[in-house]
């Protein structure tokens, strides 16, 4: 299978030949036979890693553009929109959507955004970065300090307090900076409704039933992982005539197959409870036995 995937990936990379009927038939046959994910993996491995960026400081955006809304539930979105606060800490793991949420909040404010990503500042001192914030920001701006867990409390206190009356958002994998802000929001992994909303936004031609099924099969995934899967599927689709929903299904099932048995059965049970598929169909899609579904469903 891996050898065939390499061959098909090579074929796809040669754009013109890959669009000829014979080549397209080969790709589609491989995709519908369950090998699309293997091909997509090969293509991803062949993509060169980006060059490491040099250390830098704040980045100013006069207009904040967003590709997609944050993958959070409606209650949290409404709560943040109505919050009367000037400083906010977003806590969550890597890929949980902290940066997307911070940019969305800045976009909603309609003010310039000053971003300081502490993962890209190298060994620059906190005093140097604080001086740059002081010189580069103005009142009314949104100041976003990303990856705050990479600096100690004294450095964070200096960075948060130095800007001239900004609206400050701090993103961290730990709640250590809670005493520096007015409000703390601990992010959770998205539920089925939030994932389904993301799929409707990013994959326009996915039907409602397929969207719910793919969302259930993505439970427990981070927003970043789900978005990467969509991008892989879109890339594969653009190089062939396999539809994005079909490619996304292959990518989703590939991810699903790497999960632990318990996690797979959790997702399968959630899929069954949606009511879109029978117990037999859920078992066929997920590989979780009907006995397991019956036993866990009765618990």
PDB file of C-alpha atoms in Angstrom:
ATOM      1  CA  UNK A   1       0.000   0.000   0.000  1.00  0.00           C
ATOM      2  CA  UNK A   2       2.802   2.415   0.910  1.00  0.00           C
ATOM      3  CA  UNK A   3       4.575   1.804  -2.415  1.00  0.00           C
ATOM      4  CA  UNK A   4       1.364   2.441  -4.314  1.00  0.00           C
ATOM      5  CA  UNK A   5       0.748   5.585  -2.271  1.00  0.00           C
ATOM      6  CA  UNK A   6       4.217   6.861  -3.204  1.00  0.00           C
ATOM      7  CA  UNK A   7       3.505   6.221  -6.869  1.00  0.00           C
ATOM      8  CA  UNK A   8       0.129   7.949  -6.769  1.00  0.00           C
ATOM      9  CA  UNK A   9       1.539  10.886  -4.804  1.00  0.00           C
ATOM     10  CA  UNK A  10       4.256  11.284  -7.441  1.00  0.00           C
ATOM     11  CA  UNK A  11       1.588  11.216 -10.114  1.00  0.00           C
ATOM     12  CA  UNK A  12      -0.465  13.873  -8.341  1.00  0.00           C
ATOM     13  CA  UNK A  13       2.536  16.156  -7.930  1.00  0.00           C
ATOM     14  CA  UNK A  14       2.890  16.218 -11.696  1.00  0.00           C
ATOM     15  CA  UNK A  15      -0.235  18.322 -12.100  1.00  0.00           C
ATOM     16  CA  UNK A  16      -0.919  17.946 -15.814  1.00  0.00           C
ATOM     17  CA  UNK A  17      -0.537  14.168 -16.062  1.00  0.00           C
ATOM     18  CA  UNK A  18      -2.636  13.754 -12.900  1.00  0.00           C
ATOM     19  CA  UNK A  19      -5.626  15.300 -14.622  1.00  0.00           C
ATOM     20  CA  UNK A  20      -5.672  12.861 -17.525  1.00  0.00           C
ATOM     21  CA  UNK A  21      -8.558  10.366 -17.394  1.00  0.00           C
ATOM     22  CA  UNK A  22      -6.449   7.268 -16.769  1.00  0.00           C
ATOM     23  CA  UNK A  23      -4.506   8.888 -13.957  1.00  0.00           C
ATOM     24  CA  UNK A  24      -7.641  10.341 -12.440  1.00  0.00           C
ATOM     25  CA  UNK A  25      -9.310   6.926 -12.460  1.00  0.00           C
ATOM     26  CA  UNK A  26      -6.308   5.456 -10.647  1.00  0.00           C
ATOM     27  CA  UNK A  27      -6.408   8.151  -7.990  1.00  0.00           C
ATOM     28  CA  UNK A  28     -10.161   7.836  -7.462  1.00  0.00           C
ATOM     29  CA  UNK A  29      -9.985   4.052  -7.297  1.00  0.00           C
ATOM     30  CA  UNK A  30      -7.242   4.319  -4.683  1.00  0.00           C
ATOM     31  CA  UNK A  31      -9.234   6.926  -2.749  1.00  0.00           C
ATOM     32  CA  UNK A  32     -12.499   5.034  -2.663  1.00  0.00           C
ATOM     33  CA  UNK A  33     -10.637   1.881  -1.745  1.00  0.00           C
ATOM     34  CA  UNK A  34      -9.542   3.536   1.487  1.00  0.00           C
ATOM     35  CA  UNK A  35      -6.104   4.659   0.325  1.00  0.00           C
ATOM     36  CA  UNK A  36      -6.708   8.391  -0.025  1.00  0.00           C
ATOM     37  CA  UNK A  37      -5.400   8.997   3.467  1.00  0.00           C
ATOM     38  CA  UNK A  38      -2.195   7.106   2.636  1.00  0.00           C
ATOM     39  CA  UNK A  39      -1.639   9.271  -0.446  1.00  0.00           C
ATOM     40  CA  UNK A  40      -2.352  12.443   1.513  1.00  0.00           C
ATOM     41  CA  UNK A  41       0.170  11.357   4.151  1.00  0.00           C
ATOM     42  CA  UNK A  42       2.845  10.896   1.494  1.00  0.00           C
ATOM     43  CA  UNK A  43       2.090  14.327   0.037  1.00  0.00           C
ATOM     44  CA  UNK A  44       2.353  15.892   3.489  1.00  0.00           C
ATOM     45  CA  UNK A  45       5.705  14.203   4.120  1.00  0.00           C
ATOM     46  CA  UNK A  46       7.027  15.599   0.844  1.00  0.00           C
ATOM     47  CA  UNK A  47       6.151  19.171   1.824  1.00  0.00           C
ATOM     48  CA  UNK A  48       9.348  20.948   2.945  1.00  0.00           C
ATOM     49  CA  UNK A  49       9.407  22.167   6.551  1.00  0.00           C
ATOM     50  CA  UNK A  50       9.240  25.968   6.824  1.00  0.00           C
ATOM     51  CA  UNK A  51      12.465  27.781   7.556  1.00  0.00           C
ATOM     52  CA  UNK A  52      12.940  28.737  11.194  1.00  0.00           C
ATOM     53  CA  UNK A  53      12.056  32.378  11.737  1.00  0.00           C
ATOM     54  CA  UNK A  54      14.485  34.801  13.342  1.00  0.00           C
ATOM     55  CA  UNK A  55      13.597  36.170  16.779  1.00  0.00           C
ATOM     56  CA  UNK A  56      11.319  39.191  16.568  1.00  0.00           C
ATOM     57  CA  UNK A  57       9.004  41.349  18.653  1.00  0.00           C
ATOM     58  CA  UNK A  58       5.541  42.781  18.217  1.00  0.00           C
ATOM     59  CA  UNK A  59       3.612  42.649  14.945  1.00  0.00           C
ATOM     60  CA  UNK A  60       1.037  45.365  14.245  1.00  0.00           C
ATOM     61  CA  UNK A  61      -2.054  44.755  12.107  1.00  0.00           C
ATOM     62  CA  UNK A  62      -4.180  47.801  11.410  1.00  0.00           C
ATOM     63  CA  UNK A  63      -7.019  45.591  10.149  1.00  0.00           C
ATOM     64  CA  UNK A  64      -7.512  42.131  11.635  1.00  0.00           C
ATOM     65  CA  UNK A  65      -8.578  39.538   9.066  1.00  0.00           C
ATOM     66  CA  UNK A  66      -9.832  36.128  10.182  1.00  0.00           C
ATOM     67  CA  UNK A  67     -10.109  32.976   8.071  1.00  0.00           C
ATOM     68  CA  UNK A  68     -12.743  31.318  10.248  1.00  0.00           C
ATOM     69  CA  UNK A  69     -14.629  31.919  13.496  1.00  0.00           C
ATOM     70  CA  UNK A  70     -13.323  30.267  16.667  1.00  0.00           C
ATOM     71  CA  UNK A  71     -14.343  26.654  17.230  1.00  0.00           C
ATOM     72  CA  UNK A  72     -16.142  27.236  20.529  1.00  0.00           C
ATOM     73  CA  UNK A  73     -19.692  26.723  21.719  1.00  0.00           C
ATOM     74  CA  UNK A  74     -22.284  29.458  21.290  1.00  0.00           C
ATOM     75  CA  UNK A  75     -22.518  30.159  25.037  1.00  0.00           C
ATOM     76  CA  UNK A  76     -18.816  31.012  25.332  1.00  0.00           C
ATOM     77  CA  UNK A  77     -18.911  33.134  22.190  1.00  0.00           C
ATOM     78  CA  UNK A  78     -21.880  35.120  23.521  1.00  0.00           C
ATOM     79  CA  UNK A  79     -20.269  35.482  26.951  1.00  0.00           C
ATOM     80  CA  UNK A  80     -17.071  36.900  25.475  1.00  0.00           C
ATOM     81  CA  UNK A  81     -18.938  39.272  23.201  1.00  0.00           C
ATOM     82  CA  UNK A  82     -20.786  40.757  26.162  1.00  0.00           C
ATOM     83  CA  UNK A  83     -17.890  40.755  28.629  1.00  0.00           C
ATOM     84  CA  UNK A  84     -17.078  44.079  30.284  1.00  0.00           C
ATOM     85  CA  UNK A  85     -13.362  43.550  30.743  1.00  0.00           C
ATOM     86  CA  UNK A  86     -10.073  45.062  29.611  1.00  0.00           C
ATOM     87  CA  UNK A  87      -7.865  42.001  30.108  1.00  0.00           C
ATOM     88  CA  UNK A  88      -8.438  38.331  29.447  1.00  0.00           C
ATOM     89  CA  UNK A  89      -6.451  35.109  29.885  1.00  0.00           C
ATOM     90  CA  UNK A  90      -7.166  32.217  27.508  1.00  0.00           C
ATOM     91  CA  UNK A  91      -5.960  28.887  28.908  1.00  0.00           C
ATOM     92  CA  UNK A  92      -5.707  25.734  26.820  1.00  0.00           C
ATOM     93  CA  UNK A  93      -3.334  23.243  25.282  1.00  0.00           C
ATOM     94  CA  UNK A  94      -1.452  23.598  22.024  1.00  0.00           C
ATOM     95  CA  UNK A  95      -3.834  23.776  19.071  1.00  0.00           C
ATOM     96  CA  UNK A  96      -6.924  24.395  21.208  1.00  0.00           C
ATOM     97  CA  UNK A  97      -7.797  27.636  19.395  1.00  0.00           C
ATOM     98  CA  UNK A  98      -6.432  30.342  21.699  1.00  0.00           C
ATOM     99  CA  UNK A  99      -4.874  32.387  18.892  1.00  0.00           C
ATOM    100  CA  UNK A 100      -7.939  32.085  16.663  1.00  0.00           C
ATOM    101  CA  UNK A 101     -10.178  33.217  19.517  1.00  0.00           C
ATOM    102  CA  UNK A 102      -7.915  36.159  20.374  1.00  0.00           C
ATOM    103  CA  UNK A 103      -7.847  37.307  16.743  1.00  0.00           C
ATOM    104  CA  UNK A 104     -11.620  36.955  16.499  1.00  0.00           C
ATOM    105  CA  UNK A 105     -12.053  39.138  19.593  1.00  0.00           C
ATOM    106  CA  UNK A 106      -9.724  41.770  18.118  1.00  0.00           C
ATOM    107  CA  UNK A 107     -11.601  41.591  14.815  1.00  0.00           C
ATOM    108  CA  UNK A 108     -14.890  42.146  16.661  1.00  0.00           C
ATOM    109  CA  UNK A 109     -13.475  45.247  18.349  1.00  0.00           C
ATOM    110  CA  UNK A 110     -12.505  46.733  14.997  1.00  0.00           C
ATOM    111  CA  UNK A 111      -9.234  48.115  16.359  1.00  0.00           C
ATOM    112  CA  UNK A 112      -5.583  47.474  15.404  1.00  0.00           C
ATOM    113  CA  UNK A 113      -3.947  44.368  16.857  1.00  0.00           C
ATOM    114  CA  UNK A 114      -0.448  44.215  18.351  1.00  0.00           C
ATOM    115  CA  UNK A 115       0.750  40.608  18.675  1.00  0.00           C
ATOM    116  CA  UNK A 116       3.702  39.494  20.756  1.00  0.00           C
ATOM    117  CA  UNK A 117       4.331  35.762  20.331  1.00  0.00           C
ATOM    118  CA  UNK A 118       6.760  34.703  23.036  1.00  0.00           C
ATOM    119  CA  UNK A 119       7.567  31.539  21.068  1.00  0.00           C
ATOM    120  CA  UNK A 120       9.303  33.687  18.442  1.00  0.00           C
ATOM    121  CA  UNK A 121      11.212  36.181  20.584  1.00  0.00           C
ATOM    122  CA  UNK A 122      14.231  33.968  21.203  1.00  0.00           C
ATOM    123  CA  UNK A 123      16.426  35.130  24.075  1.00  0.00           C
ATOM    124  CA  UNK A 124      15.319  38.765  23.959  1.00  0.00           C
ATOM    125  CA  UNK A 125      14.895  40.164  27.446  1.00  0.00           C
ATOM    126  CA  UNK A 126      11.519  41.076  28.896  1.00  0.00           C
ATOM    127  CA  UNK A 127      12.743  44.658  29.324  1.00  0.00           C
ATOM    128  CA  UNK A 128      13.581  44.871  25.616  1.00  0.00           C
ATOM    129  CA  UNK A 129      10.174  43.500  24.628  1.00  0.00           C
ATOM    130  CA  UNK A 130       8.419  45.802  27.090  1.00  0.00           C
ATOM    131  CA  UNK A 131      10.178  48.776  25.543  1.00  0.00           C
ATOM    132  CA  UNK A 132       9.004  47.700  22.101  1.00  0.00           C
ATOM    133  CA  UNK A 133       5.410  47.389  23.337  1.00  0.00           C
ATOM    134  CA  UNK A 134       5.609  50.839  24.921  1.00  0.00           C
ATOM    135  CA  UNK A 135       6.885  52.404  21.702  1.00  0.00           C
ATOM    136  CA  UNK A 136       4.737  50.451  19.257  1.00  0.00           C
ATOM    137  CA  UNK A 137       1.287  50.385  20.854  1.00  0.00           C
ATOM    138  CA  UNK A 138      -1.290  53.101  21.364  1.00  0.00           C
ATOM    139  CA  UNK A 139      -4.397  53.419  23.516  1.00  0.00           C
ATOM    140  CA  UNK A 140      -7.329  51.443  22.138  1.00  0.00           C
ATOM    141  CA  UNK A 141      -5.232  48.760  20.475  1.00  0.00           C
ATOM    142  CA  UNK A 142      -5.716  45.093  21.293  1.00  0.00           C
ATOM    143  CA  UNK A 143      -2.479  43.686  22.718  1.00  0.00           C
ATOM    144  CA  UNK A 144      -2.217  39.914  22.285  1.00  0.00           C
ATOM    145  CA  UNK A 145       0.539  38.113  24.197  1.00  0.00           C
ATOM    146  CA  UNK A 146       0.738  34.550  22.893  1.00  0.00           C
ATOM    147  CA  UNK A 147       2.518  31.561  24.481  1.00  0.00           C
ATOM    148  CA  UNK A 148       2.766  33.367  27.812  1.00  0.00           C
ATOM    149  CA  UNK A 149       3.736  30.135  29.604  1.00  0.00           C
ATOM    150  CA  UNK A 150       7.194  30.424  28.022  1.00  0.00           C
ATOM    151  CA  UNK A 151       8.130  33.337  30.311  1.00  0.00           C
ATOM    152  CA  UNK A 152       8.196  33.661  34.080  1.00  0.00           C
ATOM    153  CA  UNK A 153       5.697  35.602  36.201  1.00  0.00           C
ATOM    154  CA  UNK A 154       7.910  38.679  36.607  1.00  0.00           C
ATOM    155  CA  UNK A 155       8.403  38.989  32.845  1.00  0.00           C
ATOM    156  CA  UNK A 156       4.674  38.577  32.184  1.00  0.00           C
ATOM    157  CA  UNK A 157       3.793  41.173  34.790  1.00  0.00           C
ATOM    158  CA  UNK A 158       6.106  43.628  33.064  1.00  0.00           C
ATOM    159  CA  UNK A 159       4.747  42.880  29.577  1.00  0.00           C
ATOM    160  CA  UNK A 160       1.076  43.036  30.562  1.00  0.00           C
ATOM    161  CA  UNK A 161       1.453  46.257  32.525  1.00  0.00           C
ATOM    162  CA  UNK A 162       3.561  48.293  30.122  1.00  0.00           C
ATOM    163  CA  UNK A 163       1.129  49.156  27.300  1.00  0.00           C
ATOM    164  CA  UNK A 164      -0.842  52.434  27.444  1.00  0.00           C
ATOM    165  CA  UNK A 165      -4.371  51.321  28.334  1.00  0.00           C
ATOM    166  CA  UNK A 166      -4.795  48.557  25.744  1.00  0.00           C
ATOM    167  CA  UNK A 167      -7.349  45.786  25.661  1.00  0.00           C
ATOM    168  CA  UNK A 168      -5.099  42.850  26.522  1.00  0.00           C
ATOM    169  CA  UNK A 169      -5.512  39.164  25.700  1.00  0.00           C
ATOM    170  CA  UNK A 170      -2.994  36.667  27.073  1.00  0.00           C
ATOM    171  CA  UNK A 171      -2.848  33.078  25.792  1.00  0.00           C
ATOM    172  CA  UNK A 172      -1.139  30.378  27.822  1.00  0.00           C
ATOM    173  CA  UNK A 173      -1.071  26.636  28.372  1.00  0.00           C
ATOM    174  CA  UNK A 174      -1.109  27.255  32.144  1.00  0.00           C
ATOM    175  CA  UNK A 175      -3.217  29.551  34.365  1.00  0.00           C
ATOM    176  CA  UNK A 176      -0.174  31.156  36.029  1.00  0.00           C
ATOM    177  CA  UNK A 177      -0.997  34.654  34.718  1.00  0.00           C
ATOM    178  CA  UNK A 178      -4.527  34.670  36.166  1.00  0.00           C
ATOM    179  CA  UNK A 179      -3.657  37.348  38.743  1.00  0.00           C
ATOM    180  CA  UNK A 180      -2.665  39.765  35.952  1.00  0.00           C
ATOM    181  CA  UNK A 181      -6.053  39.850  34.191  1.00  0.00           C
ATOM    182  CA  UNK A 182      -9.727  40.564  34.889  1.00  0.00           C
ATOM    183  CA  UNK A 183     -11.138  37.351  33.431  1.00  0.00           C
ATOM    184  CA  UNK A 184      -9.888  33.797  32.825  1.00  0.00           C
ATOM    185  CA  UNK A 185     -11.393  31.525  30.158  1.00  0.00           C
ATOM    186  CA  UNK A 186     -10.361  27.861  30.148  1.00  0.00           C
ATOM    187  CA  UNK A 187     -10.935  26.399  26.704  1.00  0.00           C
ATOM    188  CA  UNK A 188     -12.287  22.904  26.167  1.00  0.00           C
ATOM    189  CA  UNK A 189     -12.084  20.612  23.168  1.00  0.00           C
ATOM    190  CA  UNK A 190     -14.957  21.307  20.756  1.00  0.00           C
ATOM    191  CA  UNK A 191     -18.192  19.356  20.948  1.00  0.00           C
ATOM    192  CA  UNK A 192     -20.052  17.896  17.961  1.00  0.00           C
ATOM    193  CA  UNK A 193     -22.044  21.086  17.321  1.00  0.00           C
ATOM    194  CA  UNK A 194     -18.905  23.270  17.243  1.00  0.00           C
ATOM    195  CA  UNK A 195     -17.052  20.854  14.936  1.00  0.00           C
ATOM    196  CA  UNK A 196     -20.068  20.607  12.645  1.00  0.00           C
ATOM    197  CA  UNK A 197     -20.231  24.419  12.452  1.00  0.00           C
ATOM    198  CA  UNK A 198     -16.547  24.489  11.451  1.00  0.00           C
ATOM    199  CA  UNK A 199     -17.142  21.916   8.712  1.00  0.00           C
ATOM    200  CA  UNK A 200     -20.092  23.914   7.366  1.00  0.00           C
ATOM    201  CA  UNK A 201     -17.880  27.012   7.240  1.00  0.00           C
ATOM    202  CA  UNK A 202     -14.806  25.404   5.693  1.00  0.00           C
ATOM    203  CA  UNK A 203     -16.321  22.646   3.540  1.00  0.00           C
ATOM    204  CA  UNK A 204     -19.237  24.294   1.769  1.00  0.00           C
ATOM    205  CA  UNK A 205     -20.477  21.222  -0.096  1.00  0.00           C
ATOM    206  CA  UNK A 206     -20.640  18.834   2.865  1.00  0.00           C
ATOM    207  CA  UNK A 207     -24.232  17.785   3.550  1.00  0.00           C
ATOM    208  CA  UNK A 208     -25.740  17.981   7.040  1.00  0.00           C
ATOM    209  CA  UNK A 209     -25.723  14.235   7.712  1.00  0.00           C
ATOM    210  CA  UNK A 210     -22.121  13.776   6.575  1.00  0.00           C
ATOM    211  CA  UNK A 211     -21.106  16.809   8.621  1.00  0.00           C
ATOM    212  CA  UNK A 212     -22.595  15.324  11.793  1.00  0.00           C
ATOM    213  CA  UNK A 213     -20.936  11.965  11.172  1.00  0.00           C
ATOM    214  CA  UNK A 214     -17.513  13.532  10.544  1.00  0.00           C
ATOM    215  CA  UNK A 215     -17.953  15.762  13.600  1.00  0.00           C
ATOM    216  CA  UNK A 216     -18.677  12.752  15.820  1.00  0.00           C
ATOM    217  CA  UNK A 217     -15.626  10.958  14.425  1.00  0.00           C
ATOM    218  CA  UNK A 218     -13.529  14.029  15.308  1.00  0.00           C
ATOM    219  CA  UNK A 219     -14.554  14.237  18.971  1.00  0.00           C
ATOM    220  CA  UNK A 220     -11.505  14.704  21.174  1.00  0.00           C
ATOM    221  CA  UNK A 221      -9.506  16.396  18.400  1.00  0.00           C
ATOM    222  CA  UNK A 222      -8.137  19.911  18.780  1.00  0.00           C
ATOM    223  CA  UNK A 223      -9.404  22.645  16.440  1.00  0.00           C
ATOM    224  CA  UNK A 224      -5.924  22.851  14.901  1.00  0.00           C
ATOM    225  CA  UNK A 225      -5.907  19.124  14.130  1.00  0.00           C
ATOM    226  CA  UNK A 226      -9.359  19.303  12.537  1.00  0.00           C
ATOM    227  CA  UNK A 227      -8.367  22.301  10.411  1.00  0.00           C
ATOM    228  CA  UNK A 228      -5.184  20.523   9.292  1.00  0.00           C
ATOM    229  CA  UNK A 229      -7.319  17.580   8.209  1.00  0.00           C
ATOM    230  CA  UNK A 230      -9.563  19.888   6.185  1.00  0.00           C
ATOM    231  CA  UNK A 231      -6.544  21.491   4.527  1.00  0.00           C
ATOM    232  CA  UNK A 232      -5.062  18.085   3.666  1.00  0.00           C
ATOM    233  CA  UNK A 233      -8.367  16.997   2.166  1.00  0.00           C
ATOM    234  CA  UNK A 234      -8.691  20.228   0.201  1.00  0.00           C
ATOM    235  CA  UNK A 235      -5.152  19.901  -1.116  1.00  0.00           C
ATOM    236  CA  UNK A 236      -5.770  16.329  -2.240  1.00  0.00           C
ATOM    237  CA  UNK A 237      -9.056  17.313  -3.873  1.00  0.00           C
ATOM    238  CA  UNK A 238      -7.481  20.229  -5.759  1.00  0.00           C
ATOM    239  CA  UNK A 239      -4.953  17.888  -7.345  1.00  0.00           C
ATOM    240  CA  UNK A 240      -7.546  15.310  -8.362  1.00  0.00           C
ATOM    241  CA  UNK A 241     -11.264  15.205  -9.010  1.00  0.00           C
ATOM    242  CA  UNK A 242     -12.054  13.502  -5.714  1.00  0.00           C
ATOM    243  CA  UNK A 243     -14.510  15.718  -3.825  1.00  0.00           C
ATOM    244  CA  UNK A 244     -13.432  17.509  -0.659  1.00  0.00           C
ATOM    245  CA  UNK A 245     -16.048  15.686   1.491  1.00  0.00           C
ATOM    246  CA  UNK A 246     -14.812  12.291   0.219  1.00  0.00           C
ATOM    247  CA  UNK A 247     -11.190  13.238   0.856  1.00  0.00           C
ATOM    248  CA  UNK A 248     -12.102  14.608   4.286  1.00  0.00           C
ATOM    249  CA  UNK A 249     -13.848  11.355   5.162  1.00  0.00           C
ATOM    250  CA  UNK A 250     -10.651   9.442   4.314  1.00  0.00           C
ATOM    251  CA  UNK A 251      -8.508  11.817   6.376  1.00  0.00           C
ATOM    252  CA  UNK A 252     -10.912  11.659   9.334  1.00  0.00           C
ATOM    253  CA  UNK A 253     -11.014   7.859   9.316  1.00  0.00           C
ATOM    254  CA  UNK A 254      -7.213   7.751   9.094  1.00  0.00           C
ATOM    255  CA  UNK A 255      -6.953   9.880  12.251  1.00  0.00           C
ATOM    256  CA  UNK A 256      -9.694   7.879  13.927  1.00  0.00           C
ATOM    257  CA  UNK A 257      -7.840   4.599  13.333  1.00  0.00           C
ATOM    258  CA  UNK A 258      -4.860   5.825  15.403  1.00  0.00           C
ATOM    259  CA  UNK A 259      -6.908   6.459  18.542  1.00  0.00           C
ATOM    260  CA  UNK A 260      -7.057   4.212  21.593  1.00  0.00           C
ATOM    261  CA  UNK A 261      -9.900   1.634  21.744  1.00  0.00           C
ATOM    262  CA  UNK A 262     -11.625   3.575  24.523  1.00  0.00           C
ATOM    263  CA  UNK A 263     -11.544   6.829  22.591  1.00  0.00           C
ATOM    264  CA  UNK A 264     -12.827   5.138  19.434  1.00  0.00           C
ATOM    265  CA  UNK A 265     -15.704   3.578  21.347  1.00  0.00           C
ATOM    266  CA  UNK A 266     -16.549   6.967  22.927  1.00  0.00           C
ATOM    267  CA  UNK A 267     -16.780   8.552  19.479  1.00  0.00           C
ATOM    268  CA  UNK A 268     -18.722   5.589  18.078  1.00  0.00           C
ATOM    269  CA  UNK A 269     -21.237   5.850  20.911  1.00  0.00           C
ATOM    270  CA  UNK A 270     -21.626   9.593  20.287  1.00  0.00           C
ATOM    271  CA  UNK A 271     -22.172   8.853  16.594  1.00  0.00           C
ATOM    272  CA  UNK A 272     -24.816   6.249  17.410  1.00  0.00           C
ATOM    273  CA  UNK A 273     -26.656   8.669  19.703  1.00  0.00           C
ATOM    274  CA  UNK A 274     -26.948  11.209  16.889  1.00  0.00           C
ATOM    275  CA  UNK A 275     -29.437   8.844  15.282  1.00  0.00           C
ATOM    276  CA  UNK A 276     -28.146   9.267  11.723  1.00  0.00           C
ATOM    277  CA  UNK A 277     -26.741   5.739  11.443  1.00  0.00           C
ATOM    278  CA  UNK A 278     -27.873   2.341  12.633  1.00  0.00           C
ATOM    279  CA  UNK A 279     -25.845   0.343  15.112  1.00  0.00           C
ATOM    280  CA  UNK A 280     -24.655  -1.895  12.284  1.00  0.00           C
ATOM    281  CA  UNK A 281     -23.594   1.116  10.176  1.00  0.00           C
ATOM    282  CA  UNK A 282     -21.767   2.754  13.092  1.00  0.00           C
ATOM    283  CA  UNK A 283     -19.895  -0.495  13.721  1.00  0.00           C
ATOM    284  CA  UNK A 284     -18.960  -0.738  10.033  1.00  0.00           C
ATOM    285  CA  UNK A 285     -17.686   2.860   9.910  1.00  0.00           C
ATOM    286  CA  UNK A 286     -15.770   2.858  13.192  1.00  0.00           C
ATOM    287  CA  UNK A 287     -14.682  -0.757  13.622  1.00  0.00           C
ATOM    288  CA  UNK A 288     -16.192  -0.775  17.129  1.00  0.00           C
ATOM    289  CA  UNK A 289     -18.121  -4.002  17.680  1.00  0.00           C
ATOM    290  CA  UNK A 290     -21.891  -3.988  18.072  1.00  0.00           C
ATOM    291  CA  UNK A 291     -21.472  -5.816  21.390  1.00  0.00           C
ATOM    292  CA  UNK A 292     -19.356  -2.929  22.686  1.00  0.00           C
ATOM    293  CA  UNK A 293     -21.905  -0.391  21.470  1.00  0.00           C
ATOM    294  CA  UNK A 294     -24.754  -2.302  23.129  1.00  0.00           C
ATOM    295  CA  UNK A 295     -22.850  -2.758  26.380  1.00  0.00           C
ATOM    296  CA  UNK A 296     -21.732   0.858  26.650  1.00  0.00           C
ATOM    297  CA  UNK A 297     -25.093   2.180  25.468  1.00  0.00           C
ATOM    298  CA  UNK A 298     -26.863   0.324  28.251  1.00  0.00           C
ATOM    299  CA  UNK A 299     -24.447   1.539  30.932  1.00  0.00           C
TER     300      UNK A 299
END
